[in-house]
Tab-separated table of C-alpha atoms in Angstrom:
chain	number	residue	atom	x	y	z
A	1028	UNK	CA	188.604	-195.449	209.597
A	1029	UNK	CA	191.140	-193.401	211.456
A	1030	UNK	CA	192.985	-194.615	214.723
A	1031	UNK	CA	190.338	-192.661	217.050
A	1032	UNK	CA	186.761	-193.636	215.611
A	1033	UNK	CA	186.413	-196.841	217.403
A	1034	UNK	CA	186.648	-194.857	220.916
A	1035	UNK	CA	186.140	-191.273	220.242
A	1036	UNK	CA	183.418	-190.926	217.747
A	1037	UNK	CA	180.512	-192.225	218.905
A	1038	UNK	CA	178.713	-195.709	218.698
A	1039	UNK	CA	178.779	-197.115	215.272
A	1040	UNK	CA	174.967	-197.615	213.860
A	1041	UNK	CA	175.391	-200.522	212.079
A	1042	UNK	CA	178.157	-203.543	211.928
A	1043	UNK	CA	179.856	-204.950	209.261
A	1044	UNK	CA	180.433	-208.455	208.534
A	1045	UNK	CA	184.520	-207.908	208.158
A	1046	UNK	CA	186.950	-205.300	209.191
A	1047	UNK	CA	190.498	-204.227	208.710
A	1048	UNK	CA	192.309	-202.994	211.332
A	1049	UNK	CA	195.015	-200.827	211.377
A	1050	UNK	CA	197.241	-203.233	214.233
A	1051	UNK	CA	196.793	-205.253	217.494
A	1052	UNK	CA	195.269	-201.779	219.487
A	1053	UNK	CA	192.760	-201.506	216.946
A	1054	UNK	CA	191.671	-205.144	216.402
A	1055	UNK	CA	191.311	-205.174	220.690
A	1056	UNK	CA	189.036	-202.081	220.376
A	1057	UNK	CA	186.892	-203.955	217.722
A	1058	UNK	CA	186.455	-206.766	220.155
A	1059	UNK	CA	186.126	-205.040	223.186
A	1060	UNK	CA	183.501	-202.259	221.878
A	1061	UNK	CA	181.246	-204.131	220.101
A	1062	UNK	CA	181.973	-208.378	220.447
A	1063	UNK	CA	183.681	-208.417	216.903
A	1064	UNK	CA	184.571	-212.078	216.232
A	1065	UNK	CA	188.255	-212.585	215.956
A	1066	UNK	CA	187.956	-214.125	212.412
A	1067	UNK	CA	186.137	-211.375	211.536
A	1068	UNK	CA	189.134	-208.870	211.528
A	1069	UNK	CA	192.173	-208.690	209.479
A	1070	UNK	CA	195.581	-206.877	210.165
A	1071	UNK	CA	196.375	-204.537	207.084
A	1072	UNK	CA	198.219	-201.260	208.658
A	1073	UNK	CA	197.572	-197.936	207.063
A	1074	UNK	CA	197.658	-197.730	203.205
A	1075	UNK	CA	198.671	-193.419	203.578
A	1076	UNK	CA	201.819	-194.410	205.518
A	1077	UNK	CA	202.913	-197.022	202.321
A	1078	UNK	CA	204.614	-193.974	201.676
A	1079	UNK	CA	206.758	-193.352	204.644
A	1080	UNK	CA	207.798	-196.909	203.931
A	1081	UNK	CA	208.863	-195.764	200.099
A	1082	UNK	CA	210.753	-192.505	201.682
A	1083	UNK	CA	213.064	-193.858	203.826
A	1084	UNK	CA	214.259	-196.529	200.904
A	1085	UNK	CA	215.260	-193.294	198.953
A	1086	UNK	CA	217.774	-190.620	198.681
A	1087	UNK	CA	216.475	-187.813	200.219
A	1088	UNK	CA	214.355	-185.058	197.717
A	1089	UNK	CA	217.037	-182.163	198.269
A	1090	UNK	CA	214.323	-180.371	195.653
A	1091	UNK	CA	211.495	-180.665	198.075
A	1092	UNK	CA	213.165	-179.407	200.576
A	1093	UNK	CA	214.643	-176.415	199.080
A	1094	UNK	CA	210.882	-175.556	197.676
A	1095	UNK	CA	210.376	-175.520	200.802
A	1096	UNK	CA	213.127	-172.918	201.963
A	1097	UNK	CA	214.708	-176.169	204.032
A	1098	UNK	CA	218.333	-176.340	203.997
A	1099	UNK	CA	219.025	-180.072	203.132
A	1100	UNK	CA	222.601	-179.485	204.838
A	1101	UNK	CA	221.756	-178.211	208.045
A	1102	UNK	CA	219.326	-180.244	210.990
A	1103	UNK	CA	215.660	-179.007	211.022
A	1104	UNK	CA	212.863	-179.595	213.452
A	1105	UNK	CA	209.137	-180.325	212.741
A	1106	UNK	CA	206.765	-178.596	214.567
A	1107	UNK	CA	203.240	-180.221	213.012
A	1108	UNK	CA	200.836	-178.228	214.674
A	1109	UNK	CA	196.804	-178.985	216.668
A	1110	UNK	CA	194.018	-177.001	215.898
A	1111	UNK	CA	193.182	-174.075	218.644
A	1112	UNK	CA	190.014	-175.953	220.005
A	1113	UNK	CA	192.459	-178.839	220.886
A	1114	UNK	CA	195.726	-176.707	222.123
A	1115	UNK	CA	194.248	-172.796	222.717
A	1116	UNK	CA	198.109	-171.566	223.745
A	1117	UNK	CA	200.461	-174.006	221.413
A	1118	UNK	CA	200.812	-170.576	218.911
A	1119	UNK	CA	202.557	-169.740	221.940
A	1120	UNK	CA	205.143	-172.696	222.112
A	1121	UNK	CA	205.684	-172.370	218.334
A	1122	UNK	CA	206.662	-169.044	219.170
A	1123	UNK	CA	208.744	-169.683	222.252
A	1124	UNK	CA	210.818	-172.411	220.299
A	1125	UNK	CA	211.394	-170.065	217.523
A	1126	UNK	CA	213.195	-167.364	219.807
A	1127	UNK	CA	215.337	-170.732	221.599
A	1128	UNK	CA	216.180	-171.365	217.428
A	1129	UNK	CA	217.236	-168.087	216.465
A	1130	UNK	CA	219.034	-168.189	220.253
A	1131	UNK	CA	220.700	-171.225	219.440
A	1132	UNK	CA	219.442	-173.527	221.917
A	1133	UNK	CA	219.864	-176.112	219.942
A	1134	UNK	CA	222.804	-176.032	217.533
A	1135	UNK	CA	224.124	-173.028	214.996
A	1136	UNK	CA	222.375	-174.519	212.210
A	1137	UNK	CA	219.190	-175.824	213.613
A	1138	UNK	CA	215.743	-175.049	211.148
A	1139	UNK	CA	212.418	-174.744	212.683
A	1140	UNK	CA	210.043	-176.102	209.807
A	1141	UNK	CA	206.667	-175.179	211.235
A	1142	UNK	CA	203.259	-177.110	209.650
A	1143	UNK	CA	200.001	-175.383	210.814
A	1144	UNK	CA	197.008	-178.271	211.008
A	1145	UNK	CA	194.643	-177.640	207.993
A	1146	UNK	CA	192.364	-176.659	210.485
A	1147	UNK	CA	195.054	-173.849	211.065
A	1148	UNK	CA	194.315	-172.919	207.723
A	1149	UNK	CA	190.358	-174.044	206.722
A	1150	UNK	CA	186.828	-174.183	207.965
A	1151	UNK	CA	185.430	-172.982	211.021
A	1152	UNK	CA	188.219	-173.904	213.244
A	1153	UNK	CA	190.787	-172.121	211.243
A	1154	UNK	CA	192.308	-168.903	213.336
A	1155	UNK	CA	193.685	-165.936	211.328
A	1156	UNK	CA	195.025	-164.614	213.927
A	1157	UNK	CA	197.556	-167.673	214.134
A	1158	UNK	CA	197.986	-167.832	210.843
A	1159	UNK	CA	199.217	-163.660	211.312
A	1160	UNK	CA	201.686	-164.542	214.049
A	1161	UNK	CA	203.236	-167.602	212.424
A	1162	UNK	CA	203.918	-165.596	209.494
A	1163	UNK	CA	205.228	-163.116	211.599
A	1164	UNK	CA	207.969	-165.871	212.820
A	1165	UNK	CA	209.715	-166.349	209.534
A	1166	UNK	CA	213.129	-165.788	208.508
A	1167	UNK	CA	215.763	-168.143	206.990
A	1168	UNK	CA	215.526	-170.684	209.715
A	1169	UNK	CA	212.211	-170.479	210.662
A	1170	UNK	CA	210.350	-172.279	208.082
A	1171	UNK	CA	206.495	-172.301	207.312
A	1172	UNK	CA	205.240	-175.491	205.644
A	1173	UNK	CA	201.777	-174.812	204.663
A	1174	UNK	CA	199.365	-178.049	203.981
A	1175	UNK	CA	197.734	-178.656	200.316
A	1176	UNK	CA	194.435	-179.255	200.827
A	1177	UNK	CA	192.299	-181.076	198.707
A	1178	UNK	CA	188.668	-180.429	197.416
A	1179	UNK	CA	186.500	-181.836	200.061
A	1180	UNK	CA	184.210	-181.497	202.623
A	1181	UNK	CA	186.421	-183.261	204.818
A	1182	UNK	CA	188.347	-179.746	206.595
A	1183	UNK	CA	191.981	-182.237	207.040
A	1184	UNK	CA	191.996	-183.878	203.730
A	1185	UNK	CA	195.724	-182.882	202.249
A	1186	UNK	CA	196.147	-183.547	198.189
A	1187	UNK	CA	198.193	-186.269	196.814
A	1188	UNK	CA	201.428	-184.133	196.110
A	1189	UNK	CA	200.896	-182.644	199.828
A	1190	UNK	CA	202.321	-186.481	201.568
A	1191	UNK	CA	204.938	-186.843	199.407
A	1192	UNK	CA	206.816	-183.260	201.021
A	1193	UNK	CA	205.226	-184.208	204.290
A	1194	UNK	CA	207.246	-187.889	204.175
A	1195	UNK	CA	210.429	-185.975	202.580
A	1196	UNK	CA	210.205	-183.425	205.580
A	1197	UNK	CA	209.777	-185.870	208.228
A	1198	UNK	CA	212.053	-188.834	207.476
A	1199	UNK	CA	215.152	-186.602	207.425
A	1200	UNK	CA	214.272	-184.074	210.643
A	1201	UNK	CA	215.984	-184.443	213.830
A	1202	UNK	CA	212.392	-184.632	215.732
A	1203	UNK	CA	208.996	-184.074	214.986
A	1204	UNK	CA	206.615	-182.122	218.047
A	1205	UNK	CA	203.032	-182.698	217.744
A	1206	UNK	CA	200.479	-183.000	220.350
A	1207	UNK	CA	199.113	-186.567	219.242
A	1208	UNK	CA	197.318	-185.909	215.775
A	1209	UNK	CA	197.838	-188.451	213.661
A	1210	UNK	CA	200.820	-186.912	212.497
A	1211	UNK	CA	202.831	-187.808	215.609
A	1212	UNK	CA	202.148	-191.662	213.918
A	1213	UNK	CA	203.293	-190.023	210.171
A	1214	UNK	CA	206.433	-189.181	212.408
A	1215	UNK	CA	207.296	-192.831	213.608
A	1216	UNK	CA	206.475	-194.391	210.576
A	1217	UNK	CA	208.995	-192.210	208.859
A	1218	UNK	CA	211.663	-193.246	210.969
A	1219	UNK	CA	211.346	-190.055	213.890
A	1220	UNK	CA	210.636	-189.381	217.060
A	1221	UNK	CA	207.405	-187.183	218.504
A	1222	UNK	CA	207.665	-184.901	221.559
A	1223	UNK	CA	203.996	-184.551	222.689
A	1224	UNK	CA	203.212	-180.499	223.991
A	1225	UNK	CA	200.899	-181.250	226.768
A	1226	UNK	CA	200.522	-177.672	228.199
A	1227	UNK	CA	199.111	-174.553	227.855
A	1228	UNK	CA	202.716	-171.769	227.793
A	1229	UNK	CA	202.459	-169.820	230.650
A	1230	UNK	CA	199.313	-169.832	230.972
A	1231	UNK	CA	196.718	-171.511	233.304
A	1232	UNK	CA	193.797	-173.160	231.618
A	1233	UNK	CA	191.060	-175.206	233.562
A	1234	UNK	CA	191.259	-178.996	232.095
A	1235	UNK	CA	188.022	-178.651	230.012
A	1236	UNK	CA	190.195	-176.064	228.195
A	1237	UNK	CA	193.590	-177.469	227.923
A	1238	UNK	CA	195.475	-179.514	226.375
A	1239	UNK	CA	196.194	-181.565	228.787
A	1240	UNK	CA	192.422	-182.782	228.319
A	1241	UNK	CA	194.134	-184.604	225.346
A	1242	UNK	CA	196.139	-186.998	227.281
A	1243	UNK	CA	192.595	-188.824	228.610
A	1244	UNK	CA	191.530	-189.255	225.321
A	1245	UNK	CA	191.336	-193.144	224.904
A	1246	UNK	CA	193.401	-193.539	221.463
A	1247	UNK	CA	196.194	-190.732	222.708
A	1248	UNK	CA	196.361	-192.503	226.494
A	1249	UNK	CA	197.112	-195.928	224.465
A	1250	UNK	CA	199.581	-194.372	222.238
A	1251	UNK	CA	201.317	-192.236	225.011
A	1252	UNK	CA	201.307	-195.815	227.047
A	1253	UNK	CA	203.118	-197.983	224.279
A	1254	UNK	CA	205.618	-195.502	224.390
A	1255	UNK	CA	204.838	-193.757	221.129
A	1256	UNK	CA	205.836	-189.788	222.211
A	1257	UNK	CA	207.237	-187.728	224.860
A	1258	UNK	CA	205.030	-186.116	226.371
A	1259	UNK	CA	205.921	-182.814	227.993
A	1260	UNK	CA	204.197	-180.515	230.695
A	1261	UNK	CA	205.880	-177.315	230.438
A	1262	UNK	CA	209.086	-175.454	228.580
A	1263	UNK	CA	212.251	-176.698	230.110
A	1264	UNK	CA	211.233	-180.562	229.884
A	1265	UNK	CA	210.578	-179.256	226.011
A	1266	UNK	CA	214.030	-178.531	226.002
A	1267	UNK	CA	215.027	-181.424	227.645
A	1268	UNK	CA	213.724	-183.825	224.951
A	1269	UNK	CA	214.973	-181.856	221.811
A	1270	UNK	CA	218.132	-182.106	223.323
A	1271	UNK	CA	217.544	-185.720	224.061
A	1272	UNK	CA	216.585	-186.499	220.320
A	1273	UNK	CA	219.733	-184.275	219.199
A	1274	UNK	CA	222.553	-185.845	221.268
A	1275	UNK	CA	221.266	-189.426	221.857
A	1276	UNK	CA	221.559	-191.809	218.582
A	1277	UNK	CA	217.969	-193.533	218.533
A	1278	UNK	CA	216.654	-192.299	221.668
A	1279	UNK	CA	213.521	-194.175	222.517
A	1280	UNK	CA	213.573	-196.347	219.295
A	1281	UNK	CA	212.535	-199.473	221.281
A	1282	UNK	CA	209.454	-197.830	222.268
A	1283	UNK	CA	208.774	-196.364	219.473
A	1284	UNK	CA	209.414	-199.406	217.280
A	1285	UNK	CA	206.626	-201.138	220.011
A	1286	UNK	CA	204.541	-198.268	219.051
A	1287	UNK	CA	204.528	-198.827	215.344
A	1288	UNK	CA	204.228	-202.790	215.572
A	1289	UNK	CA	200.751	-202.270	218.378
A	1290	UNK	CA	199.047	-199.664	216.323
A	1291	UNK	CA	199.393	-200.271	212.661
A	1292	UNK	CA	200.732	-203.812	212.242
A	1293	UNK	CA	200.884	-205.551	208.898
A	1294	UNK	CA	202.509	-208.942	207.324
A	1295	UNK	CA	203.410	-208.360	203.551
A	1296	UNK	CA	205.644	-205.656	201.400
A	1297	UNK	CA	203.164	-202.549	202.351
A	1298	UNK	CA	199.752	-201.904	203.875
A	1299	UNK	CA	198.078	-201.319	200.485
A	1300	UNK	CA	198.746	-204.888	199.559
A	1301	UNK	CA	198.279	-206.433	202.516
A	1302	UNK	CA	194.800	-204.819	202.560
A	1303	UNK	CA	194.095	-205.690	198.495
A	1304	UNK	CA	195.052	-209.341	200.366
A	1305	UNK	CA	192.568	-209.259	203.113
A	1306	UNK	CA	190.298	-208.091	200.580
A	1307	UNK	CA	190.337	-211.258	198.109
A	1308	UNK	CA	190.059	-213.586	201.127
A	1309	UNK	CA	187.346	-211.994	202.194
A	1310	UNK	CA	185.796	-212.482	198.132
A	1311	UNK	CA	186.808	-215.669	198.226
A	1312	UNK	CA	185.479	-217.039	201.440
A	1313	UNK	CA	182.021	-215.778	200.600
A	1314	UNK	CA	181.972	-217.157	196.942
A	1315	UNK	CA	182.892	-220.494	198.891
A	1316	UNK	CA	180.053	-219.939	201.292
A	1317	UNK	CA	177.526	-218.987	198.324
A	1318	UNK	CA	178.239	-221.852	196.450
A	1319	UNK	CA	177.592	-224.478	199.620
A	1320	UNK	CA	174.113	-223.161	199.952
């Protein structure tokens, strides 16, 4: 399950006798919610981030990122877009920090690799409108970075090939800006930094319409808490934490690396094994419990 069933998604209608947990927050959750036994929950991390792991121990994929239109010489910027029902006026942030790109604001050579949220792009969420003005954006340093989505009935589920350019993008950007999806956690566990959006532009939203609203979620207050993004209320402090991220080697990498180890700890070479582990003890303890009765 993802990081925000436990607390956002209802009560669960039936219990199971084990669970694996992405880290520490989650196990808590488990325990607090509904009485989980300590025993009863294993550590394992996130099996789709083995691969940010697997990134960073390689050269960067120059090819990816030229398919992409990304200059692999010159610094980019990931802008990993919400959904419009979660941030109604972020179109108009992408759009701002486009004009501060092509105004150099940040550097000569700075790239603006934008990724619309495939609910940007599919189901009944999707805006065209959006869609229009993103495309609208593009030159040779404004970059759109289009998800591959997979057959399902599941509106966010990317293909395979789709995490593989994801990782490549992330792992060598200068920042990643994302207003708490779980792609702010793809940033950290590829090595980068996450400015949170918390605003609406210019304009003035009531909360029930904002994205501010976001920050009171109970998985995004946790993760804003541990230190995981930056969040920012309005365009200059926006600024303010690019330029952090550009001039300041590691900025926040304390926090962030206090981030990673609270909300998707795991003991072993990668998630995937650690959960196959988990897995087998949990076989094996209830083959030894069969065979007492």
């Amino acid at each position: 399950m993802s990081w925000d069933n436990i607390t956002c998604k209802g009560h669960f209608l039936a219990l199971a006798d084990y669970y694996l947990a992405w880290g520490p927050v989650m196990k808590n959750e488990f325990i607090e919610k509904y009485q989980i036994p300590e025993n009863k929950i294993y550590l394992c991390g996130v099996p789709h981030f083995d691969i940010h792991t697997e990134t960073k121990k390689q050269a960067v994929r120059n090819d990816l990122l030229r398919a992409l239109n990304i200059d692999p010489n010159k610094p980019w910027i990931v802008f990993g877009m919400s959904s419009p029902r979660f941030a109604p006026r972020e179109i108009d942030i992408v759009e701002y920090l486009a004009k501060k790109i092509i105004e150099n604001a940040f550097g000569e050579t700075m790239q603006l690799a934008i990724r619309p949220h495939p609910q940007n792009v599919k189901g009944w969420m999707a805006d065209p409108e959006w869609i229009r003005r993103l495309e609208s954006l593009k030159n040779h340093r404004i970059l759109l970075f289009y998800p591959e989505m997979s057959e399902s009935s599941l509106l966010w589920s990317m293909d395979q090939t789709d995490f593989q350019k994801l990782s490549t993008v992330l792992s060598a950007c200068v920042v990643c800006i994302n207003s708490c999806s779980t792609l702010s956690m793809d940033a950290l566990m590829a090595g980068k930094g996450n400015i949170a959006p918390m605003f609406d532009g210019d304009a003035s939203y009531n909360y029930w319409h904002s994205a501010r609203r976001l920050l009171d979620y109970t998985h995004i207050k946790k993760f804003v808490a541990l230190g995981g993004t930056q969040v920012v209320s309005d365009f200059a402090s926006l600024d303010s934490e690019i330029l952090n991220f550009i001039r300041i080697p590691n900025y926040k990498l304390t926090e962030r690396n206090h981030s990673i180890q609270q909300e998707f700890y795991f003991n072993g070479p990668s998630s995937t094994q650690t959960c196959l582990s988990a897995i087998g003890a949990i076989a094996l303890l209830n083959k030894n419990e069969s065979n007492e009765l």
